[in-house]
mmCIF file of C-alpha atoms in Angstrom:
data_model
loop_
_atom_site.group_PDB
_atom_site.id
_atom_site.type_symbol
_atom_site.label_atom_id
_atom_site.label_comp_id
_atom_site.label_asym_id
_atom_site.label_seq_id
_atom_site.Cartn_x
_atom_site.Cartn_y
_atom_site.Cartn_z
ATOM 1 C CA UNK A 1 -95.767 -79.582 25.065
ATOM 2 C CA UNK A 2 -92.758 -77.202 24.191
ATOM 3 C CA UNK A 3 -91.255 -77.132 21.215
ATOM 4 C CA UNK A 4 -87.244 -78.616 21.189
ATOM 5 C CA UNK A 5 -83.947 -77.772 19.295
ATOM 6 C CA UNK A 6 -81.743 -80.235 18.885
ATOM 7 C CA UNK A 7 -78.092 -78.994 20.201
ATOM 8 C CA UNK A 8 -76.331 -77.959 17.175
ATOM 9 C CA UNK A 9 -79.166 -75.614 16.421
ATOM 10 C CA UNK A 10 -79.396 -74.299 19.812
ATOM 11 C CA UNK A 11 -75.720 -73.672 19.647
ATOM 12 C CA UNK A 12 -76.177 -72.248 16.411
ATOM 13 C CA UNK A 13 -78.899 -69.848 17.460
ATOM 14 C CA UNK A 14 -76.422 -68.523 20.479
ATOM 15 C CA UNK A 15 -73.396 -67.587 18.353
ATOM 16 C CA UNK A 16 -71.842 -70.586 19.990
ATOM 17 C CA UNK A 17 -69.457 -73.757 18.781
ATOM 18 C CA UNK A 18 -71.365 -77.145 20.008
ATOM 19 C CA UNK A 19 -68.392 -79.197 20.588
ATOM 20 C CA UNK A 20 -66.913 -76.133 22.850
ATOM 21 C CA UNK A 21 -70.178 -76.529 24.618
ATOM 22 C CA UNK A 22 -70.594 -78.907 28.107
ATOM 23 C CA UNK A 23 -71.145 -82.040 27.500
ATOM 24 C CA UNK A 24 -74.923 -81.963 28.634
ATOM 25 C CA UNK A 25 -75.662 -79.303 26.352
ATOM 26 C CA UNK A 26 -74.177 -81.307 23.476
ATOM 27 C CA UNK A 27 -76.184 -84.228 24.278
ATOM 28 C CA UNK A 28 -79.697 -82.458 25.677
ATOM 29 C CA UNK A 29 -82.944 -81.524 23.401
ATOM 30 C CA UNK A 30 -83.262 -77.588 24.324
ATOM 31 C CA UNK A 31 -86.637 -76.084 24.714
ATOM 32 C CA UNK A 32 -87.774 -72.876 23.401
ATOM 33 C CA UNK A 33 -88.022 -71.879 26.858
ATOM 34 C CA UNK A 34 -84.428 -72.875 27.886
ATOM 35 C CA UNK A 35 -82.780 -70.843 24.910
ATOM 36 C CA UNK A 36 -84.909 -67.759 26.014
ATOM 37 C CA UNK A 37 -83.394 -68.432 29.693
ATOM 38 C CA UNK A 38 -80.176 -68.784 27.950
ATOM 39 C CA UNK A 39 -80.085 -65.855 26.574
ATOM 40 C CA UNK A 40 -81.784 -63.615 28.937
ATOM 41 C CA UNK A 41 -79.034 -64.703 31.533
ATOM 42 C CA UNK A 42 -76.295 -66.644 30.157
ATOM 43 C CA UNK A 43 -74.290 -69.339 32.647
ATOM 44 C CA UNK A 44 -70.720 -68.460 33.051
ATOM 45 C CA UNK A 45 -69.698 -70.455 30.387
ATOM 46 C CA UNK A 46 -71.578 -69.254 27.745
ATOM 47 C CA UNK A 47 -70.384 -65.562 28.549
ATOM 48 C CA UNK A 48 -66.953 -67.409 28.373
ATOM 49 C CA UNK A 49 -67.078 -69.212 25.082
ATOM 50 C CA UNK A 50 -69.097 -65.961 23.430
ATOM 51 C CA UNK A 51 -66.469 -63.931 24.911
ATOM 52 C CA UNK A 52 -63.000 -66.108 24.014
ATOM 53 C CA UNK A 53 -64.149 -68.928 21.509
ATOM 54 C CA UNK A 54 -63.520 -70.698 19.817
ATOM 55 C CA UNK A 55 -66.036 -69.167 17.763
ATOM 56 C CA UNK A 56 -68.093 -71.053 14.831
ATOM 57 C CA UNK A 57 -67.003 -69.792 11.165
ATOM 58 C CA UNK A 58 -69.849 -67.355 10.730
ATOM 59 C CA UNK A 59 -68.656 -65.280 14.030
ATOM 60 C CA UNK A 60 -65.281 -65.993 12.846
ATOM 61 C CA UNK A 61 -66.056 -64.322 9.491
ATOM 62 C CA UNK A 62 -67.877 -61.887 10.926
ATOM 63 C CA UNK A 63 -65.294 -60.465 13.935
ATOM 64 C CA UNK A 64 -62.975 -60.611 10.470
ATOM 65 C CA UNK A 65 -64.809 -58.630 8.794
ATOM 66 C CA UNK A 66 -64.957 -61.078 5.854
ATOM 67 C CA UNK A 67 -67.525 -63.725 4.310
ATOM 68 C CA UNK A 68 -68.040 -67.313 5.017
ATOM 69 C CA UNK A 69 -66.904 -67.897 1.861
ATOM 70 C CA UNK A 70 -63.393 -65.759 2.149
ATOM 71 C CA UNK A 71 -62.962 -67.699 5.418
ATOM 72 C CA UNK A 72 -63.081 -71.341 3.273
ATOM 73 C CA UNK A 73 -61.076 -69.579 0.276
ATOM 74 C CA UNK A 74 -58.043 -68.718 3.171
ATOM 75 C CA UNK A 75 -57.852 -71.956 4.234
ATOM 76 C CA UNK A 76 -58.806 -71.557 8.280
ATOM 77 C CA UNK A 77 -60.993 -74.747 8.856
ATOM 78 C CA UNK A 78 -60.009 -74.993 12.709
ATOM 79 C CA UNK A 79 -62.407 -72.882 15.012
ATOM 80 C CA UNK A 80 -60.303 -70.001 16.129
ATOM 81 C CA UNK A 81 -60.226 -68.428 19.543
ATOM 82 C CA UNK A 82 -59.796 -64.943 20.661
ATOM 83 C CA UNK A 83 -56.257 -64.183 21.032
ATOM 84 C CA UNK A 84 -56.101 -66.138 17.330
ATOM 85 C CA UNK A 85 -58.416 -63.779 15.829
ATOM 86 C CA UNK A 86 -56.874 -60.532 17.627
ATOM 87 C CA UNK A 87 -53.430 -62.134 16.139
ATOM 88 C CA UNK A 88 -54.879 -61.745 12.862
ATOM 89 C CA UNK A 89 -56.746 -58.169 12.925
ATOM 90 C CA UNK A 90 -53.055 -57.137 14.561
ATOM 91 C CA UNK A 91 -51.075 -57.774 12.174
ATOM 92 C CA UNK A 92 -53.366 -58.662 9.239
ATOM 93 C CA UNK A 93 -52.068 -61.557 6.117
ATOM 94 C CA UNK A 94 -52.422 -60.581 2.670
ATOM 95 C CA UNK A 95 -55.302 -63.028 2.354
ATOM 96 C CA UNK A 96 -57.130 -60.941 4.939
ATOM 97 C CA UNK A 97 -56.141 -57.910 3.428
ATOM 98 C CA UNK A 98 -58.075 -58.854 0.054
ATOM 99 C CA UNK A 99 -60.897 -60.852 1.776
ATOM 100 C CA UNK A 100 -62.053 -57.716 3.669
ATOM 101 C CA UNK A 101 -61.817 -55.605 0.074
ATOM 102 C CA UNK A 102 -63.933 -58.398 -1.763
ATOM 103 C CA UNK A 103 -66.100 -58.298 1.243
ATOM 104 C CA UNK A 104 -66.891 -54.746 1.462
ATOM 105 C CA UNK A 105 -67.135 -54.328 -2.376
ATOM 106 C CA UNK A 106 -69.796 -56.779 -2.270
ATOM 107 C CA UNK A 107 -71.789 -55.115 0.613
ATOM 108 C CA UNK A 108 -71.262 -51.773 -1.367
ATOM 109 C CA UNK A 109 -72.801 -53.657 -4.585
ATOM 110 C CA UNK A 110 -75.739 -55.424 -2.446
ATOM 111 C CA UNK A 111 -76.256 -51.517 -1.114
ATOM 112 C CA UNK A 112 -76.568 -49.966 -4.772
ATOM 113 C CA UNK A 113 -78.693 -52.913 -6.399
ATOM 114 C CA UNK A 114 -80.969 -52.407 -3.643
ATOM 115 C CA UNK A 115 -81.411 -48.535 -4.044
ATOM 116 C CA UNK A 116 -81.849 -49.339 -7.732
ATOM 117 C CA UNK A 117 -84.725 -51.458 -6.884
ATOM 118 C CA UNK A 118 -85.976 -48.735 -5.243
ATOM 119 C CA UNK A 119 -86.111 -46.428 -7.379
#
């Protein structure tokens, strides 16, 4: 007997957003087996919603270049799409300006702690 995912984590495991997902994958147990398939060779509309959204928060953060946690403090709680996030690199808001500053001061600091640990 194979071990199942329920959808969300499925979805969450492919970079994906479940309710941008068909309507059998929202509703289907996935086995381990089917996400492997998935991912070895993604339908056409996986490659579509990877490629053009709209994307979950943490790939939304992360094609910002920003935390979760900046994302929540700017206000965005819709899923955005492609063009919306291209829109925003573009011609970046102050609020994205800073949240990519706190962000990369923070990886900095995570960098140096762990060196210190290190050594």
């Amino acid at each position: 007997m194979s071990q199942t995912l329920k959808p969300s984590t499925a979805a969450q495991k492919l970079g994906i957003l479940l309710t941008a997902a068909p309507e059998d994958f929202q509703n289907t147990p996935i086995t381990r087996a089917q996400l492997d398939a998935l991912r070895a060779d993604p339908p056409a509309w996986l490659i579509d919603l990877r490629r053009n959204g709209p994307f979950p928060r943490e790939v939304t953060a992360a094609k910002l270049g920003i935390s979760h946690s900046g994302l929540r403090r700017s206000g965005v709680t819709e899923p955005l799409n492609a063009a919306q996030v291209g829109e925003l690199l573009t011609d970046p808001p102050e609020w994205l300006v800073h949240e990519r500053q706190v962000h990369r001061k923070v990886i900095a600091e995570n960098a140096r702690l762990k060196e210190q640990q290190k050594g």
